[in-house]
CSV table of C-alpha atoms in Angstrom, one decimal:
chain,number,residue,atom,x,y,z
A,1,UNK,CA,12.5,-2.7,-6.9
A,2,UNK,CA,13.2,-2.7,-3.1
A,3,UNK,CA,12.3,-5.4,-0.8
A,4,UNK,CA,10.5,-5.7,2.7
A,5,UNK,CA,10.6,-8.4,4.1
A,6,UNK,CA,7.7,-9.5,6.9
A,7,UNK,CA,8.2,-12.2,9.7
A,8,UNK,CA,5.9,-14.4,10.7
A,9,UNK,CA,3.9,-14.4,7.6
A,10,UNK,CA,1.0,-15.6,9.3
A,11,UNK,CA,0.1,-16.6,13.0
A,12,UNK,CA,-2.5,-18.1,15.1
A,13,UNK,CA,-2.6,-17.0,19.1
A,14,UNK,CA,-4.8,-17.5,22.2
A,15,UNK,CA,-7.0,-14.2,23.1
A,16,UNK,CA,-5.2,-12.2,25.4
A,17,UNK,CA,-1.5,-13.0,24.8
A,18,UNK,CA,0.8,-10.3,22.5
A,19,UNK,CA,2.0,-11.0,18.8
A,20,UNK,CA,4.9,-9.3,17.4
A,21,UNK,CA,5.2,-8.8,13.9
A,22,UNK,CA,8.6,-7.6,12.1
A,23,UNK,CA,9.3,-5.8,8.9
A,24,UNK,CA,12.9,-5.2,7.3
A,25,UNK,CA,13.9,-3.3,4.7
A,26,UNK,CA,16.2,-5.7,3.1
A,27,UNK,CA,18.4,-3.7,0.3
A,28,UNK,CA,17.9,-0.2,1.5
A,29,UNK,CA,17.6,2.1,4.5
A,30,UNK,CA,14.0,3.5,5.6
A,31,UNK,CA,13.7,6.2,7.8
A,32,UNK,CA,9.7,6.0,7.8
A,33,UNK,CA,8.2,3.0,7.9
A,34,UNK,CA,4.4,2.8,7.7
A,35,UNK,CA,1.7,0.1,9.1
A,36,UNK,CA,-1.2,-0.6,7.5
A,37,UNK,CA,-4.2,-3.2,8.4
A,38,UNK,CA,-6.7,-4.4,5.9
A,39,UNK,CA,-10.3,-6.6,7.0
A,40,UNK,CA,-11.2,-9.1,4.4
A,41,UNK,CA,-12.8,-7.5,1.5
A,42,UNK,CA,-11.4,-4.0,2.3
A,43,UNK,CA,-9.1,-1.4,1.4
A,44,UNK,CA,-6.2,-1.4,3.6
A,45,UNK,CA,-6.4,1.2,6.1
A,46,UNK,CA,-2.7,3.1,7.6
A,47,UNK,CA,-2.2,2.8,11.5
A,48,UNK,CA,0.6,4.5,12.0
A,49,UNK,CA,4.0,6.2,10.4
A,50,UNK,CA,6.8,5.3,12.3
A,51,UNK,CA,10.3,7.2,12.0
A,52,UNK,CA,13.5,5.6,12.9
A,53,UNK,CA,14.5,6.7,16.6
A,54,UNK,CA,11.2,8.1,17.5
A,55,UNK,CA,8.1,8.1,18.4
A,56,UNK,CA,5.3,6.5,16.3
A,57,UNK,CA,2.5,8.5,14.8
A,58,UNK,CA,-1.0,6.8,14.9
A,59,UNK,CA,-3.8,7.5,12.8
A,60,UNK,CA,-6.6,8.4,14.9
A,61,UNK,CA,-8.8,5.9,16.5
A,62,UNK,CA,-5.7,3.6,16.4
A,63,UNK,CA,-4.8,2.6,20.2
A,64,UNK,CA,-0.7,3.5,20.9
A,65,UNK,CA,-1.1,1.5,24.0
A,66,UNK,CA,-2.7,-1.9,22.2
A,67,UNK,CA,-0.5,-1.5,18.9
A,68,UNK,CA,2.9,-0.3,20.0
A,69,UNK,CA,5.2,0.4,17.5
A,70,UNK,CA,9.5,0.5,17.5
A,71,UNK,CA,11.9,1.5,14.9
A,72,UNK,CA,14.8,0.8,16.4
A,73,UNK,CA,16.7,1.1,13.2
A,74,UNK,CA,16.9,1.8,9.8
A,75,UNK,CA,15.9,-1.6,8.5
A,76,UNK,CA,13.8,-2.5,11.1
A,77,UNK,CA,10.0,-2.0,12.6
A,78,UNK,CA,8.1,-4.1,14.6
A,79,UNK,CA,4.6,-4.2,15.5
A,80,UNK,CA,3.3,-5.6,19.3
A,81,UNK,CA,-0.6,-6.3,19.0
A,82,UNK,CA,-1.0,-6.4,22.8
A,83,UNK,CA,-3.6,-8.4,24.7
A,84,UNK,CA,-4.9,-9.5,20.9
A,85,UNK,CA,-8.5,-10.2,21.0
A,86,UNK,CA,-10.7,-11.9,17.9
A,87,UNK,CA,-12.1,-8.5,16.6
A,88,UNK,CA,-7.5,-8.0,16.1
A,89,UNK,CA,-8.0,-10.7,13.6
A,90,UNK,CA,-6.6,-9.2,10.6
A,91,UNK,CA,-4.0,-8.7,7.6
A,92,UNK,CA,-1.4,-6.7,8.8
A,93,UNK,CA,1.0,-4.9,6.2
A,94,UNK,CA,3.9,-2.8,6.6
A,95,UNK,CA,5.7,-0.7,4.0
A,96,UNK,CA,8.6,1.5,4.3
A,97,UNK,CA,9.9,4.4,2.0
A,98,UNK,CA,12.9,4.8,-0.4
A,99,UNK,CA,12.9,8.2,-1.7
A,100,UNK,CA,9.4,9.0,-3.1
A,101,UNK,CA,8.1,5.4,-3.4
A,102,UNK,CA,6.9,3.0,-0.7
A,103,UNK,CA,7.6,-0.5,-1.2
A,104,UNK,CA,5.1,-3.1,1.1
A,105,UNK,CA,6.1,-6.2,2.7
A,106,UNK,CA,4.1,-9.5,1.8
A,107,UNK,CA,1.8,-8.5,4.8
A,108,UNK,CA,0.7,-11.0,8.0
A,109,UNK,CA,-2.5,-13.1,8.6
A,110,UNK,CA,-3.1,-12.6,12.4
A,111,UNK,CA,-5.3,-15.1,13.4
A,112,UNK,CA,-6.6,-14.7,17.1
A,113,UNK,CA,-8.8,-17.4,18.4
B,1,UNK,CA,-6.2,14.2,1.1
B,2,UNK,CA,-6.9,14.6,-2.4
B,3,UNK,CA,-9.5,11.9,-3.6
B,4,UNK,CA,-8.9,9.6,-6.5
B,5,UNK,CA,-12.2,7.8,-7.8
B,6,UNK,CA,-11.7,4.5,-9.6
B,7,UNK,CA,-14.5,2.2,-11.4
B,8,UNK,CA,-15.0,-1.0,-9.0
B,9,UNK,CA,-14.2,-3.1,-11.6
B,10,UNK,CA,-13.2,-3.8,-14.7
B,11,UNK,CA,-12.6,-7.2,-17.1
B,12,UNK,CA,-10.5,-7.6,-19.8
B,13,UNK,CA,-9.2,-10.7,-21.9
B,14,UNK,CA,-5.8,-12.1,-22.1
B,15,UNK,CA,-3.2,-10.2,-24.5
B,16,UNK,CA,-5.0,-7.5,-24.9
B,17,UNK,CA,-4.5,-4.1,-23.8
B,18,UNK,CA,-6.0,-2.7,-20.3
B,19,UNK,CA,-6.9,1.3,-19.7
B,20,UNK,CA,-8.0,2.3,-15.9
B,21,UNK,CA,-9.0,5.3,-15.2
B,22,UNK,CA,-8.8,7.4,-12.2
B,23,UNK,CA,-10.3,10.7,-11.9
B,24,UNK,CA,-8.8,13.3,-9.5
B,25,UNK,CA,-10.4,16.5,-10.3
B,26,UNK,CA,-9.4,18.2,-6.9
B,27,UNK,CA,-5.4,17.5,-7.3
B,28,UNK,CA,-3.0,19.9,-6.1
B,29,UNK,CA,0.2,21.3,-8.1
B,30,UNK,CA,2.4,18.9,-5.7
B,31,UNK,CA,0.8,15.8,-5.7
B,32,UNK,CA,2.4,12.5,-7.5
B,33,UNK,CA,-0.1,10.6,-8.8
B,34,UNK,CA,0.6,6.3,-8.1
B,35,UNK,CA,-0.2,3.1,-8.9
B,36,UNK,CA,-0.3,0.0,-6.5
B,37,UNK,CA,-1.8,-3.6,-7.3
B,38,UNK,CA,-2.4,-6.1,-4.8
B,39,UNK,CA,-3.3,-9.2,-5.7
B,40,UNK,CA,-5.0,-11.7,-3.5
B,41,UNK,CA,-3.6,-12.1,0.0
B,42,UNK,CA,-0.5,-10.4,-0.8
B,43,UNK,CA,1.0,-7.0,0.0
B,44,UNK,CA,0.5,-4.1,-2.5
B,45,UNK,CA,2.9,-4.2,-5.3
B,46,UNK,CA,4.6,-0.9,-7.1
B,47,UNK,CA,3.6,-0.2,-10.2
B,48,UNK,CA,4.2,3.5,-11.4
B,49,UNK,CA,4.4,7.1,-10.7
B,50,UNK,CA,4.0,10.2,-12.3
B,51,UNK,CA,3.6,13.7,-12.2
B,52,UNK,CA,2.9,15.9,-14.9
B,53,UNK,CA,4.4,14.0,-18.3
B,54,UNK,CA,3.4,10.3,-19.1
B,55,UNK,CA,5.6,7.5,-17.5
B,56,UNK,CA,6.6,4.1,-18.8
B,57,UNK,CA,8.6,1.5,-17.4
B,58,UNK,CA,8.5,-2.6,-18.1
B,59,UNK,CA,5.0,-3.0,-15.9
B,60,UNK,CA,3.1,-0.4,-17.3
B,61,UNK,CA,2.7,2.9,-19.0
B,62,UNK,CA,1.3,6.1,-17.0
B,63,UNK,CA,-1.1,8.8,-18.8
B,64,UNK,CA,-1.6,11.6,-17.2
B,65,UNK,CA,-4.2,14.3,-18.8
B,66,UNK,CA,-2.7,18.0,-19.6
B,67,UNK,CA,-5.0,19.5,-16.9
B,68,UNK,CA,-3.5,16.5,-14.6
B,69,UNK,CA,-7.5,15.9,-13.0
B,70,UNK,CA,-6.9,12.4,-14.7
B,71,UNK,CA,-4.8,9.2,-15.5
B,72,UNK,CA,-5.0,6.4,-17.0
B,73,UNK,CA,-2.7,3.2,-16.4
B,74,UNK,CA,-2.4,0.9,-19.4
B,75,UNK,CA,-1.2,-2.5,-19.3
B,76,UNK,CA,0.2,-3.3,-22.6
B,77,UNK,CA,-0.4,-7.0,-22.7
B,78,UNK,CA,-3.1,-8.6,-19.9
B,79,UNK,CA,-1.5,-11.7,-18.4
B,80,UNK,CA,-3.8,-13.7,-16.0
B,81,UNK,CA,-1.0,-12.4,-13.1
B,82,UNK,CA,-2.0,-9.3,-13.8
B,83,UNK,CA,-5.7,-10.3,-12.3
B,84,UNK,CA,-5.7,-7.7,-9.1
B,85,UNK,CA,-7.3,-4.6,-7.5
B,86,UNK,CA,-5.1,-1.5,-8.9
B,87,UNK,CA,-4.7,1.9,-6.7
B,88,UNK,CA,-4.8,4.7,-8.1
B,89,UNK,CA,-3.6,7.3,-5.0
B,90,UNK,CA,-2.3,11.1,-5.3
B,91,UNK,CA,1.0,11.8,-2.7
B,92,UNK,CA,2.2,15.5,-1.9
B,93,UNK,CA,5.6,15.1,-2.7
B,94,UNK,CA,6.1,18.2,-0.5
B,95,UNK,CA,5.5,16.4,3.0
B,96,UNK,CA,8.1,13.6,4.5
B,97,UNK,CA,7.8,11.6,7.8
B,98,UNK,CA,4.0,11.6,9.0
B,99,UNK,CA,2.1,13.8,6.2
B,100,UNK,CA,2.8,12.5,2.5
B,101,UNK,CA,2.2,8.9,3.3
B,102,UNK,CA,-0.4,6.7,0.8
B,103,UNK,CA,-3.9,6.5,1.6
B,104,UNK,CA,-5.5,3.9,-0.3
B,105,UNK,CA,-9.2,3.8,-1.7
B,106,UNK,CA,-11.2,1.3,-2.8
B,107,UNK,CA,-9.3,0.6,-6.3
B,108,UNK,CA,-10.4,-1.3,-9.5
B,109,UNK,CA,-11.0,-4.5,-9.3
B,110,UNK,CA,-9.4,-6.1,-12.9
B,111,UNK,CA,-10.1,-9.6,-14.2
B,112,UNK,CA,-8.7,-11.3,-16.6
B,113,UNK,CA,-10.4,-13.9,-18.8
B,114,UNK,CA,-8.0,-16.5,-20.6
């Protein structure tokens, strides 16, 4: 199947600084690419859809301004947590479409002390 | 969103075969019905799709009721890697970009006993 790729797969940061978090779509071209976040024992929960070259579409009580969201390209999406703070502490997942499947990236353990 | 509703959990024993249901009584004419796993700490995984006739592929086979309000995914042979909380999620097929995008539930939790 296709592959998306995550980097970092997980990182630790001070409160208050910004993370960013990439995902690649390594064999194929996405132009939606979607970001999910998932709390421990939960289901994971979508953010936002983001198309390649536009604007991202959040889910609603999702801050644009805290989680800002580029698709600068077809194979690539990136995620800024901005100003993280402990309650951002989460597993982050992205996932991008090919056709009428999405394919998910191995996800990333923010960690925010 | 159409619903799906899954049985928390579900336990089976190594080698043998594996049926989970999902019900989805309210599903429209356009809606794919999929299956994602995740296991532990890991990203959901692709497992199958369907939309009206029964699927198969090398993971799993797909059965999908006549009146489509259910499915069933069976797993042939349970391995202990296939230990994992399994979606069961409906997708219009109609809708791109923003609209037609997975919403996940709470899933089936499967264990596997060696």
């Amino acid at each position: 199947g296709a592959v998306v790729s995550q980097h970092p797969s997980w990182v630790i940061c001070k409160s208050g600084t910004s993370v960013k978090i990439e995902c690649r779509s390594l064999d194929f071209q996405a132009t939606t690419m979607f970001w999910y976040r998932q709390f421990p024992k939960q289901s994971l929960m979508l953010m936002a859809t983001s198309n390649e070259g536009s604007k991202a579409t959040y889910e609603q009580g999702v801050e644009k301004d805290k989680f800002l969201i580029n698709h600068a390209s077809l194979t690539l999406s990136t995620l800024t947590v901005t100003s993280a703070h402990p309650e951002d502490s989460s597993f982050y997942i992205c996932s991008a479409r090919l056709v009428d499947t999405q394919y998910f990236g191995p996800g990333t353990r923010l960690t925010v002390l | 969103d159409a619903k799906t509703t899954q049985p928390n959990s579900m336990e089976s024993n190594e080698e043998e075969p594996v049926h989970l249901p999902c019900n989805h009584s309210t599903i429209s004419g356009t809606d794919y019905i999929h299956w994602y796993r995740q296991l532990p700490s890991q990203g959901p995984e692709y497992v199958i799709h369907g939309l009206t006739s029964n699927v198969n592929n090398r993971m799993a086979s797909l059965a999908i009721a006549e009146d489509r309000k259910s499915s069933t995914l069976i797993l042939h042979r349970a391995t202990l890697r296939d230990a994992a909380v399994y979606y069961c999620i409906l997708r219009d097929y109609l809708y791109g970009g923003s609209q037609g995008n997975l919403i996940f539930g709470k899933g089936t939790k499967l264990s596997v006993k060696p």
